[in-house]
Tab-separated table of N, CA and C in Angstrom:
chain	number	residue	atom	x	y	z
A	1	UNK	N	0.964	-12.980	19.478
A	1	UNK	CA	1.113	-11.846	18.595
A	1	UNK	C	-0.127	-10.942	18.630
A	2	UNK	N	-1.123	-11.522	18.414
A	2	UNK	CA	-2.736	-10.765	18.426
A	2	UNK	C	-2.576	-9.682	19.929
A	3	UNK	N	-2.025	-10.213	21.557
A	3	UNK	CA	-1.646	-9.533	22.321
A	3	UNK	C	-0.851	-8.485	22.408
A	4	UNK	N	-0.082	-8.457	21.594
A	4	UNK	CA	0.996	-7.779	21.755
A	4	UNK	C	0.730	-6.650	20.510
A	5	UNK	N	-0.149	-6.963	19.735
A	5	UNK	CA	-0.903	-6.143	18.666
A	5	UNK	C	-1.532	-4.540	19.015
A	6	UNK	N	-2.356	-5.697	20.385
A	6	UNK	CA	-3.501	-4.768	21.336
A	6	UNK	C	-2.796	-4.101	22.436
A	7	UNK	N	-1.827	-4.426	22.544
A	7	UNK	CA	-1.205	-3.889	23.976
A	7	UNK	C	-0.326	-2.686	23.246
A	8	UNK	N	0.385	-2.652	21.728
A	8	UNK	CA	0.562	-1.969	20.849
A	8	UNK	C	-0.284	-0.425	21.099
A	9	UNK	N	-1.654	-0.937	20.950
A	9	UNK	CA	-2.449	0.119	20.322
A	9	UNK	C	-2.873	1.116	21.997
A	10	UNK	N	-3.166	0.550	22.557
A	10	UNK	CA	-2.838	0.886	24.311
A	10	UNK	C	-1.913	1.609	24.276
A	11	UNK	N	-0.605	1.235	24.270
A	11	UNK	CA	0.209	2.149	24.593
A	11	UNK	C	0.542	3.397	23.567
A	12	UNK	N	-0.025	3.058	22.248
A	12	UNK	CA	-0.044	4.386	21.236
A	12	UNK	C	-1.001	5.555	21.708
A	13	UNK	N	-1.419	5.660	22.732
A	13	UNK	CA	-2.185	6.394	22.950
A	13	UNK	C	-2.049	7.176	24.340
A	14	UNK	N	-0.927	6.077	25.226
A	14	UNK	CA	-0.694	6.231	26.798
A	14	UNK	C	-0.214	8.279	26.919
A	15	UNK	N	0.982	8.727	25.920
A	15	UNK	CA	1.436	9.547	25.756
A	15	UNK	C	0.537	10.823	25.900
A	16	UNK	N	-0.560	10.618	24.990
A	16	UNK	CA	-1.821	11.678	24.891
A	16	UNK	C	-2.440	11.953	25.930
A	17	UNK	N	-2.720	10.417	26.377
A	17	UNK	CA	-3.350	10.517	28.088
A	17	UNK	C	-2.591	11.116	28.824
A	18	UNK	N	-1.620	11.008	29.352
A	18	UNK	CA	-0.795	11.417	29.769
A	18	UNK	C	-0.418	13.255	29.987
A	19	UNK	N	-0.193	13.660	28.732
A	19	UNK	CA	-0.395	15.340	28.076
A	19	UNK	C	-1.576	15.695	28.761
A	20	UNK	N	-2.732	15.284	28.205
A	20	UNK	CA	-4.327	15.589	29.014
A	20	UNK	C	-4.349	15.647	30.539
A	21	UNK	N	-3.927	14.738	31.064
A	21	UNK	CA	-3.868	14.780	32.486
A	21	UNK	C	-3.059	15.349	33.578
A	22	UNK	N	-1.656	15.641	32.707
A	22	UNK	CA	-0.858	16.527	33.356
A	22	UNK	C	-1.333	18.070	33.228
A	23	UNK	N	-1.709	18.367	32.394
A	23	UNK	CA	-2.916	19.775	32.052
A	23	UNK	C	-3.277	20.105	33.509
A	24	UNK	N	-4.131	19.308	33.887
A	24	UNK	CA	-4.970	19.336	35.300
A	24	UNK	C	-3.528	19.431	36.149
A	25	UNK	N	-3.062	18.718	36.461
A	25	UNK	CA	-1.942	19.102	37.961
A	25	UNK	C	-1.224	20.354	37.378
A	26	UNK	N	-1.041	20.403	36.385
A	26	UNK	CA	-0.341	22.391	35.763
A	26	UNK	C	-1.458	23.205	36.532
A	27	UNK	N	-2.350	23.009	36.087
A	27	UNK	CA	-3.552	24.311	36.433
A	27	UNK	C	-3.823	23.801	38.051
A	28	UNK	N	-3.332	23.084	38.925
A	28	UNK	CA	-3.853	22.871	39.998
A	28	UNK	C	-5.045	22.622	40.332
A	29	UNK	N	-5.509	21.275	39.097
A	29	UNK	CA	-7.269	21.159	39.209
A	29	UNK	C	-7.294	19.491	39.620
A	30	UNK	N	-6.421	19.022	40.960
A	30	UNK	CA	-6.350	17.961	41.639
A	30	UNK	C	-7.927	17.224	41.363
A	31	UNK	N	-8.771	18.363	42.263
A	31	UNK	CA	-10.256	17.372	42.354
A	31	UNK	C	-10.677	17.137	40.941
A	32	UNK	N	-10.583	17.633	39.994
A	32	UNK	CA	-10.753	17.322	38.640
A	32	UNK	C	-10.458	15.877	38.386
A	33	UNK	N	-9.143	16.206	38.418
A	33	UNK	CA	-8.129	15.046	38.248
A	33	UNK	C	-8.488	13.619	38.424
A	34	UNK	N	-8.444	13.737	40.347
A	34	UNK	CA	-9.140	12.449	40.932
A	34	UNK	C	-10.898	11.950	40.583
A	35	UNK	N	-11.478	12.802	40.008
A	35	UNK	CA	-12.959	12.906	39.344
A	35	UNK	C	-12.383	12.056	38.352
A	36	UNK	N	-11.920	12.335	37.128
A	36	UNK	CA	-11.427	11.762	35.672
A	36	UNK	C	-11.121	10.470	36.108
A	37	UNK	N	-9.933	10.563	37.206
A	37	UNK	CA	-9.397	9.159	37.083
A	37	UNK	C	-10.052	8.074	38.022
A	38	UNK	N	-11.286	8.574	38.325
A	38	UNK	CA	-11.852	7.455	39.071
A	38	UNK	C	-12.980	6.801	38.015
A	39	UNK	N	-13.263	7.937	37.149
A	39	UNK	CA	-14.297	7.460	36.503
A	39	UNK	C	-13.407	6.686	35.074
A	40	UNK	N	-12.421	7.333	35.021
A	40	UNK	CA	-11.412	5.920	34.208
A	40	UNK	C	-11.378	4.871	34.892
A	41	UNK	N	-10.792	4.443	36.120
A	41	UNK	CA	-10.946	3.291	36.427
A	41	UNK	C	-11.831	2.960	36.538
A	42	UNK	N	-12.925	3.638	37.225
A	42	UNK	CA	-14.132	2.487	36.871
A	42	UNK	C	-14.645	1.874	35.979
A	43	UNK	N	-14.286	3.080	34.485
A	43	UNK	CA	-14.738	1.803	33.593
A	43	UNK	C	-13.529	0.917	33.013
A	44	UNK	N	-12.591	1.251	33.171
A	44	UNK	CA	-12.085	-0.026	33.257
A	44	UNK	C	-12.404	-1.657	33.812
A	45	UNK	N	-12.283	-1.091	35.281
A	45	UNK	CA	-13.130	-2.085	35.894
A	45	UNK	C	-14.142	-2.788	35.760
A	46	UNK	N	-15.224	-2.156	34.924
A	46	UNK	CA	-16.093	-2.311	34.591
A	46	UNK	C	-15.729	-3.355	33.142
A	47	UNK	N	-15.250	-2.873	32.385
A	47	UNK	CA	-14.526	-3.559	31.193
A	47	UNK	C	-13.893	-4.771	31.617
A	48	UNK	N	-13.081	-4.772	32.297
A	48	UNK	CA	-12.302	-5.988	32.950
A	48	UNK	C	-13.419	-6.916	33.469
A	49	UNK	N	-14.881	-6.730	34.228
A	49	UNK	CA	-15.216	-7.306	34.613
A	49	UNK	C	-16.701	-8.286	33.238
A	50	UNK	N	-16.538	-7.239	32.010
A	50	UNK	CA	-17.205	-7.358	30.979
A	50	UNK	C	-16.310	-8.729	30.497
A	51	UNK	N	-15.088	-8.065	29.935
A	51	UNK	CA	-14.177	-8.970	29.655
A	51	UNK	C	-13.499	-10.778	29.834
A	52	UNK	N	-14.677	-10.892	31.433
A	52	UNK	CA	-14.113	-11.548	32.247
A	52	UNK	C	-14.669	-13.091	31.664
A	53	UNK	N	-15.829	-12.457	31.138
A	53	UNK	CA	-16.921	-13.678	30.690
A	53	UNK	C	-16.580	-14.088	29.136
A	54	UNK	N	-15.335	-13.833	28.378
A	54	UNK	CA	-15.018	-13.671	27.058
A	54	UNK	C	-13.653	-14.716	27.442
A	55	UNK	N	-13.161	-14.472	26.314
A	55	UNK	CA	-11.623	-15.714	26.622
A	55	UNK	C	-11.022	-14.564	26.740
A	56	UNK	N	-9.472	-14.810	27.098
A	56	UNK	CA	-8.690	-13.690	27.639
A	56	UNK	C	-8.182	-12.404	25.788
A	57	UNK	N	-8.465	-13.277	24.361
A	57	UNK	CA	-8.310	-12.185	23.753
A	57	UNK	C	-9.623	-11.189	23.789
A	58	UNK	N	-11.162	-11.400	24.002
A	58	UNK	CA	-11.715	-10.359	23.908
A	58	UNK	C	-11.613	-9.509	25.549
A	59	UNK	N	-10.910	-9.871	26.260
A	59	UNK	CA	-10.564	-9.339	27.715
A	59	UNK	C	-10.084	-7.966	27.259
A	60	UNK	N	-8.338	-8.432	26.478
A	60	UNK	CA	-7.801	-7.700	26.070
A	60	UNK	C	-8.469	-6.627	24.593
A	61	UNK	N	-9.507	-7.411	24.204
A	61	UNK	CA	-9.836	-6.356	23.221
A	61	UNK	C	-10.910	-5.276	24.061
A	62	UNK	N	-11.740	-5.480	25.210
A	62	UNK	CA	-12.526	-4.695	25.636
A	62	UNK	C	-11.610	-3.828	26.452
A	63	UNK	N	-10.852	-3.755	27.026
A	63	UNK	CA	-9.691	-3.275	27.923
A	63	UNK	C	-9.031	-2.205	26.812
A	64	UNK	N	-8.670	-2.276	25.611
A	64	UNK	CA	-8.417	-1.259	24.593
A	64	UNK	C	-9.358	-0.575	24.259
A	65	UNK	N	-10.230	-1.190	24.116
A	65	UNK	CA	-11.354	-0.570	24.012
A	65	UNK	C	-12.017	0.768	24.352
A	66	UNK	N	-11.840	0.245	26.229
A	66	UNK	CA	-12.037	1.453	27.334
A	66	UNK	C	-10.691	2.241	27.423
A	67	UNK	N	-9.628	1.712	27.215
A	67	UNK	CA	-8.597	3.232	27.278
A	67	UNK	C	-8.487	4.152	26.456
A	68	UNK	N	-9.401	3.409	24.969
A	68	UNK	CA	-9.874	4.830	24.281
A	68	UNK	C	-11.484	5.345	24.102
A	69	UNK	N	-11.720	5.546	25.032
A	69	UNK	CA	-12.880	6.043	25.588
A	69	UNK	C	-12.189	6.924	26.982
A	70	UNK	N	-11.315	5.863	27.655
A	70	UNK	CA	-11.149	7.206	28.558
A	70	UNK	C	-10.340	8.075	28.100
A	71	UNK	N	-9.280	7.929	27.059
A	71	UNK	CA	-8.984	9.380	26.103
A	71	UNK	C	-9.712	10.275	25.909
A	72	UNK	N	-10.697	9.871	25.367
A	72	UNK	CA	-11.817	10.885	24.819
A	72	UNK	C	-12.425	11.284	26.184
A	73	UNK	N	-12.681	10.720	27.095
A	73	UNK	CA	-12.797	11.347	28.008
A	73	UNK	C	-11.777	12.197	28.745
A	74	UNK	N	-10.320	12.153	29.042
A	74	UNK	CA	-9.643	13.049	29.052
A	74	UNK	C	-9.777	13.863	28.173
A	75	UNK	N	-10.153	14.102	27.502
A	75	UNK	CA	-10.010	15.255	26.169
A	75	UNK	C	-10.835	16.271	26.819
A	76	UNK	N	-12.074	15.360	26.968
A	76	UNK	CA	-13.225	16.019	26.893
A	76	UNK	C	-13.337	17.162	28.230
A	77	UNK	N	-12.700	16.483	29.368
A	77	UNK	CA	-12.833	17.381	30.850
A	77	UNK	C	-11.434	17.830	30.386
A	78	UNK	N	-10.493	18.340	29.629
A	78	UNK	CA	-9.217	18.940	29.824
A	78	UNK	C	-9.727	19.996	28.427
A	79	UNK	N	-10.349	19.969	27.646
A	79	UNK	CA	-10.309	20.734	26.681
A	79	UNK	C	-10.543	22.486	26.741
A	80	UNK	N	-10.983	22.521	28.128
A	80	UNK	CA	-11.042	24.501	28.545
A	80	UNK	C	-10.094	24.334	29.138
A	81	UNK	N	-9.166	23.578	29.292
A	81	UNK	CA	-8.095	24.435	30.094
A	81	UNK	C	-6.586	24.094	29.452
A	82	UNK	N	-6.604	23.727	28.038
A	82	UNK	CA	-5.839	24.312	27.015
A	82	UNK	C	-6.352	24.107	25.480
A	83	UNK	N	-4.971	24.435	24.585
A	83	UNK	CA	-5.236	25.171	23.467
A	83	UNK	C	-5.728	23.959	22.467
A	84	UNK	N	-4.812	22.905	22.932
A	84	UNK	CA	-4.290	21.374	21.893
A	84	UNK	C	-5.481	20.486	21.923
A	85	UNK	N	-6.526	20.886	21.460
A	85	UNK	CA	-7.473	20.677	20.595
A	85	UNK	C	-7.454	19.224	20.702
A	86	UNK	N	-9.029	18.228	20.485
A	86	UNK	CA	-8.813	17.109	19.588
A	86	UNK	C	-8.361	16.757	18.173
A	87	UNK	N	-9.461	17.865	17.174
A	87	UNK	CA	-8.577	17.716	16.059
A	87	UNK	C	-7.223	18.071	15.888
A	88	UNK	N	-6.271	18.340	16.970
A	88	UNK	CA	-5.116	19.216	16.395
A	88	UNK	C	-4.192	18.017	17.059
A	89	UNK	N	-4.614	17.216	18.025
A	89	UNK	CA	-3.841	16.335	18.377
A	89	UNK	C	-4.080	14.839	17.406
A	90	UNK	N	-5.022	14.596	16.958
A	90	UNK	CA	-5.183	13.486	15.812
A	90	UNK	C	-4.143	13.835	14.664
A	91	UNK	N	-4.392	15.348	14.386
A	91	UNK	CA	-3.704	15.485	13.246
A	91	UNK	C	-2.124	15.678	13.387
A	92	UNK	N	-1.461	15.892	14.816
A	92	UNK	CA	-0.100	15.815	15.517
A	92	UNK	C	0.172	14.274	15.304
A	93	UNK	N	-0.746	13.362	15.315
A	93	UNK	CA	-0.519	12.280	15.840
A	93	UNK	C	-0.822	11.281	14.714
A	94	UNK	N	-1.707	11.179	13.985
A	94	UNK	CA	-2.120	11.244	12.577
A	94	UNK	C	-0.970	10.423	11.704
A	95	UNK	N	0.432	11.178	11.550
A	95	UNK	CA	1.380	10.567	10.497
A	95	UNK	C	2.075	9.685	11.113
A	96	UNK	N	2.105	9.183	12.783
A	96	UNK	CA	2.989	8.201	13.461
A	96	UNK	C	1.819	6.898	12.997
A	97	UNK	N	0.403	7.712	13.313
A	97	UNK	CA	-0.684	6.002	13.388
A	97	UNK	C	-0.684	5.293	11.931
A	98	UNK	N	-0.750	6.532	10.849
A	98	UNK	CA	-0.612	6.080	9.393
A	98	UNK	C	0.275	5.089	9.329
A	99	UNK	N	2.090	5.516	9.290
A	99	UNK	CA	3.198	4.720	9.231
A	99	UNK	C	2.954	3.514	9.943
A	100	UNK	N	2.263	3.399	11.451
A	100	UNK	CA	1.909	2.398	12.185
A	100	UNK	C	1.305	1.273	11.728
A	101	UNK	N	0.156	1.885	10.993
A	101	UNK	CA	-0.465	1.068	10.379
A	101	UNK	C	-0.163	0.190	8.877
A	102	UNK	N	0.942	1.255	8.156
A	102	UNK	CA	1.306	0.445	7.255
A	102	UNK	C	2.178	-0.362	7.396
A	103	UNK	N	2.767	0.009	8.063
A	103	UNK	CA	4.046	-1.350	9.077
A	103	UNK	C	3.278	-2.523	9.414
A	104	UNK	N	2.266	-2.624	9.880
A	104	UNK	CA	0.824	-3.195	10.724
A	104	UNK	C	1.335	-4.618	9.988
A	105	UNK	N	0.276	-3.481	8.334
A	105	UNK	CA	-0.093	-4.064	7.585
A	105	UNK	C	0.929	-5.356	7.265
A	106	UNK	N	2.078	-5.192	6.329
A	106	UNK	CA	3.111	-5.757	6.271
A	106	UNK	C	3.275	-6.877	6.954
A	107	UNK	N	3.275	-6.782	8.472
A	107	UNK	CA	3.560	-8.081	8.897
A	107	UNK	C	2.772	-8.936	9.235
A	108	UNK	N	0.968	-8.456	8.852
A	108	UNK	CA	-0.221	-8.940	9.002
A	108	UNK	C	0.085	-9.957	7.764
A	109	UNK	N	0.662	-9.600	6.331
A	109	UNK	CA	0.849	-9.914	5.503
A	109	UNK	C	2.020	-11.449	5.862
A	110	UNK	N	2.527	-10.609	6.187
A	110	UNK	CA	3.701	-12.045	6.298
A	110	UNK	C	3.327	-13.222	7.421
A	111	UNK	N	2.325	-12.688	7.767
A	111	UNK	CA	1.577	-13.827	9.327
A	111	UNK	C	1.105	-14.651	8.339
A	112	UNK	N	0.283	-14.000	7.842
A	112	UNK	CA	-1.091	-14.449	6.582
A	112	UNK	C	-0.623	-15.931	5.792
A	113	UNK	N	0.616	-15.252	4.912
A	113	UNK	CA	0.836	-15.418	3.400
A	113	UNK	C	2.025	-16.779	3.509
A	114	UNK	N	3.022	-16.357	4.585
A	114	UNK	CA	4.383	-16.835	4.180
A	114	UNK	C	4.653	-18.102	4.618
A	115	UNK	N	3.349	-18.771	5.382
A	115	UNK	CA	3.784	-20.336	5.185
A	115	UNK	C	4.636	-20.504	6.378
A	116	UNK	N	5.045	-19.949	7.155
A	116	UNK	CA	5.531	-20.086	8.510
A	116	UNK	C	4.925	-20.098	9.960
A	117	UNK	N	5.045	-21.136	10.454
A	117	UNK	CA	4.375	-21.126	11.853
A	117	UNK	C	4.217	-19.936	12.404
A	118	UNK	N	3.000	-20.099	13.130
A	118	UNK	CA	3.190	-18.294	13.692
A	118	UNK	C	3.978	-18.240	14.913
A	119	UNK	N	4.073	-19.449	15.509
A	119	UNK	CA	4.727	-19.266	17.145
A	119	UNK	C	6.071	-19.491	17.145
A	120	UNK	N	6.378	-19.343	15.709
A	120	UNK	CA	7.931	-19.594	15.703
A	120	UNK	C	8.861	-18.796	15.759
A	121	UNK	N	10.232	-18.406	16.099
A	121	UNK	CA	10.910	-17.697	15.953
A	121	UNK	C	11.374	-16.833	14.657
A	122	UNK	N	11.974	-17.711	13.899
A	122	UNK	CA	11.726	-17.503	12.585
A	122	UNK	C	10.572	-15.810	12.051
A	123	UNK	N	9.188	-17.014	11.940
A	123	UNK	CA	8.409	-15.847	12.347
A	123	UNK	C	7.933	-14.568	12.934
A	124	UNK	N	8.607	-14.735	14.353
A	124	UNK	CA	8.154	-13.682	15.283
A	124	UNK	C	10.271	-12.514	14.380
A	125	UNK	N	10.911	-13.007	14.319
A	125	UNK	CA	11.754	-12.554	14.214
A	125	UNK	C	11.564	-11.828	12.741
A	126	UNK	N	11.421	-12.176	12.099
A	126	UNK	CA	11.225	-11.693	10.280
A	126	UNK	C	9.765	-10.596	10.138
A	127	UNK	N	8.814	-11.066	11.541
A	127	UNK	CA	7.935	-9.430	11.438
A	127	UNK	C	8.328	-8.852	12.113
A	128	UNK	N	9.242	-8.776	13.281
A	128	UNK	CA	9.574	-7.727	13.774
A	128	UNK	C	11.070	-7.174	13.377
A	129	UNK	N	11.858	-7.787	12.395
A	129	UNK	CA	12.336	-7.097	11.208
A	129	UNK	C	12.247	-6.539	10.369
A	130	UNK	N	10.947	-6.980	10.049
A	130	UNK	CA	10.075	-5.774	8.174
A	130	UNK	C	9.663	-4.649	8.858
A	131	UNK	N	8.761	-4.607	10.373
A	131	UNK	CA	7.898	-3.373	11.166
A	131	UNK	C	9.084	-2.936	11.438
A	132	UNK	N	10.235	-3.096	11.956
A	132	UNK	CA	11.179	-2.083	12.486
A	132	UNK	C	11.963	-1.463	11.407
A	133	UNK	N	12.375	-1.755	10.082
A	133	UNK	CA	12.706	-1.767	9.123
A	133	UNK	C	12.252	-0.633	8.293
A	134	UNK	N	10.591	-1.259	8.121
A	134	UNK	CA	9.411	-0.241	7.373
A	134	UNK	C	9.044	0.835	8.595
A	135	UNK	N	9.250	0.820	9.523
A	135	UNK	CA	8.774	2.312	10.514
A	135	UNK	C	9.862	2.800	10.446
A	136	UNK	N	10.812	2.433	10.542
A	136	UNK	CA	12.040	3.967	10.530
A	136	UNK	C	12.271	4.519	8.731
A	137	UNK	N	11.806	3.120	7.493
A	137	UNK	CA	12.198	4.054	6.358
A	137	UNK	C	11.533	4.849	6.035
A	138	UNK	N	9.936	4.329	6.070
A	138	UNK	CA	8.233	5.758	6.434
A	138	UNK	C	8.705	6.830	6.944
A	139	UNK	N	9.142	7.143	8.433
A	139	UNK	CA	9.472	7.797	9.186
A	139	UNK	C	10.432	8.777	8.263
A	140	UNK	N	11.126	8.553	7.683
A	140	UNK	CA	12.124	9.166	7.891
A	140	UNK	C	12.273	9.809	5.756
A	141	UNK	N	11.343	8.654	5.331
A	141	UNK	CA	10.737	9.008	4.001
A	141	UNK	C	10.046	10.435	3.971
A	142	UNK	N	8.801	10.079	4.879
A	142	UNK	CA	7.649	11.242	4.656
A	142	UNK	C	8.253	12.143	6.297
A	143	UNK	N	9.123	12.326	6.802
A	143	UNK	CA	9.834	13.238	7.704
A	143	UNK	C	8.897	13.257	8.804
A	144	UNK	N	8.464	12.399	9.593
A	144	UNK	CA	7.925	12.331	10.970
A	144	UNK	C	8.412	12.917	11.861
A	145	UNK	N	7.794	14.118	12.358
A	145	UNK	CA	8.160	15.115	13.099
A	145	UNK	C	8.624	14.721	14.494
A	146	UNK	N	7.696	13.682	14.839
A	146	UNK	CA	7.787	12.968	16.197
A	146	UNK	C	9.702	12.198	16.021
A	147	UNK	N	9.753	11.029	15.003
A	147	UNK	CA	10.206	10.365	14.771
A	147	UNK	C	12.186	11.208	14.492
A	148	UNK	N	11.759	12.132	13.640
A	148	UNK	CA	13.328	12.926	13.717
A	148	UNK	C	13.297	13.454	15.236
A	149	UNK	N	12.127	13.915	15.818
A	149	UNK	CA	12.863	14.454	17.135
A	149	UNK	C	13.759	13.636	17.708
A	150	UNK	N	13.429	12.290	18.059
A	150	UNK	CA	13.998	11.615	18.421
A	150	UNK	C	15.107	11.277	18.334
A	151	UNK	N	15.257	11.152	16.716
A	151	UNK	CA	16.794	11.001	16.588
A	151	UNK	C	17.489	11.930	16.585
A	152	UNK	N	17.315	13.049	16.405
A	152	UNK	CA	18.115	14.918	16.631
A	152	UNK	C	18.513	14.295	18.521
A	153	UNK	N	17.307	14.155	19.547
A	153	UNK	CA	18.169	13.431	20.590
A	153	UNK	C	18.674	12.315	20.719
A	154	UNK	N	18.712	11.859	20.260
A	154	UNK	CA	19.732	10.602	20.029
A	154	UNK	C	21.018	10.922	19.963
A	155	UNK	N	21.111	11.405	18.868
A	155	UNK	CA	21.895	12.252	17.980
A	155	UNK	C	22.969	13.688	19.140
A	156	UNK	N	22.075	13.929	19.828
A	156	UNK	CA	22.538	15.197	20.269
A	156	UNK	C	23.320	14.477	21.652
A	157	UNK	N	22.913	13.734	22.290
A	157	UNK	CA	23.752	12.648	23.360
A	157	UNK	C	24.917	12.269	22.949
A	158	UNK	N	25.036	11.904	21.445
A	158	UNK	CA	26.556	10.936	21.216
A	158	UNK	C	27.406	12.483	20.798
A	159	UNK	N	28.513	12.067	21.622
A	159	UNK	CA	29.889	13.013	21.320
A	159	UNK	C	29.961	12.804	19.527
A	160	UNK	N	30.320	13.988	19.196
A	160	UNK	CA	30.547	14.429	17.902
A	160	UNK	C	32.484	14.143	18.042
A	161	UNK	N	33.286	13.451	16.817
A	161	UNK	CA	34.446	13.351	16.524
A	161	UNK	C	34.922	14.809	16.059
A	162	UNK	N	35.757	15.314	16.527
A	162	UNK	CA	36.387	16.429	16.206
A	162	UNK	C	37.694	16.354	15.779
């Protein structure tokens, strides 16, 4: 679970990277590009090889670690060549990590509290019932912009009954 926590928070962020780096192949700034992403992998690499001397959870915690650092480093070499800001993307991004986190919370709670093995089914099944549960009623409580898009396509795929 602690893995799948961290691999969580990794991929909450893949999207942004992603936006940042496609920036560069829009503007046709290849050597940029391959600049950024070498010096991402390297510290990765570098991390991985930090990591190596730790048990495999601080592996995985230094490895999150560096993919948000190389965010900020995408930010940082993409930020003259558009509009979407750091603060404007925290604050885009801001009400998914909130809800995220209070979902987090919740089943941190029920790991904690409820007297159930953690490697059990049971377990693994009843937090990832409350987090899926509590992220779509958040979502859809405080109107997550991200979160209705989604379902407007969802939504817009299934044939309507006439």
């Amino acid at each position: 679970v602690p893995f799948f926590q961290l691999f969580c928070l990794r991929a909450a962020i893949h999207p942004l990277q992603v936006f940042n780096l496609n920036i560069l192949k829009v503007k046709g700034l290849s050597n940029k590009l391959l600049r950024i992403e070498f010096l991402n992998r390297l510290l990765g690499f570098a991390a991985l090889c930090i990591g190596l001397f730790f048990n495999l959870y601080w592996l995985v915690v230094i490895l999150t670690i560096s993919d948000f650092i190389a965010y900020f480093n995408n930010i940082i070499a993409t930020q003259n060549y558009h509009h979407y800001r750091l603060k404007d993307q925290i604050k885009d991004f801001s009400p998914t990590i909130a809800i995220t986190i209070i979902a987090f919370l919740a089943c941190y709670a029920i790991h904690e509290y409820s007297g159930i093995s953690q490697l059990s089914w049971t377990n693994i099944g009843l937090q990832a019932s409350v987090y899926i549960a509590l992220y779509l009623f958040l979502s859809i409580v405080f109107k997550n912009k991200n979160f209705l898009y989604i379902l407007a396509t969802i939504r817009s795929k299934i044939p309507s009954k006439k």
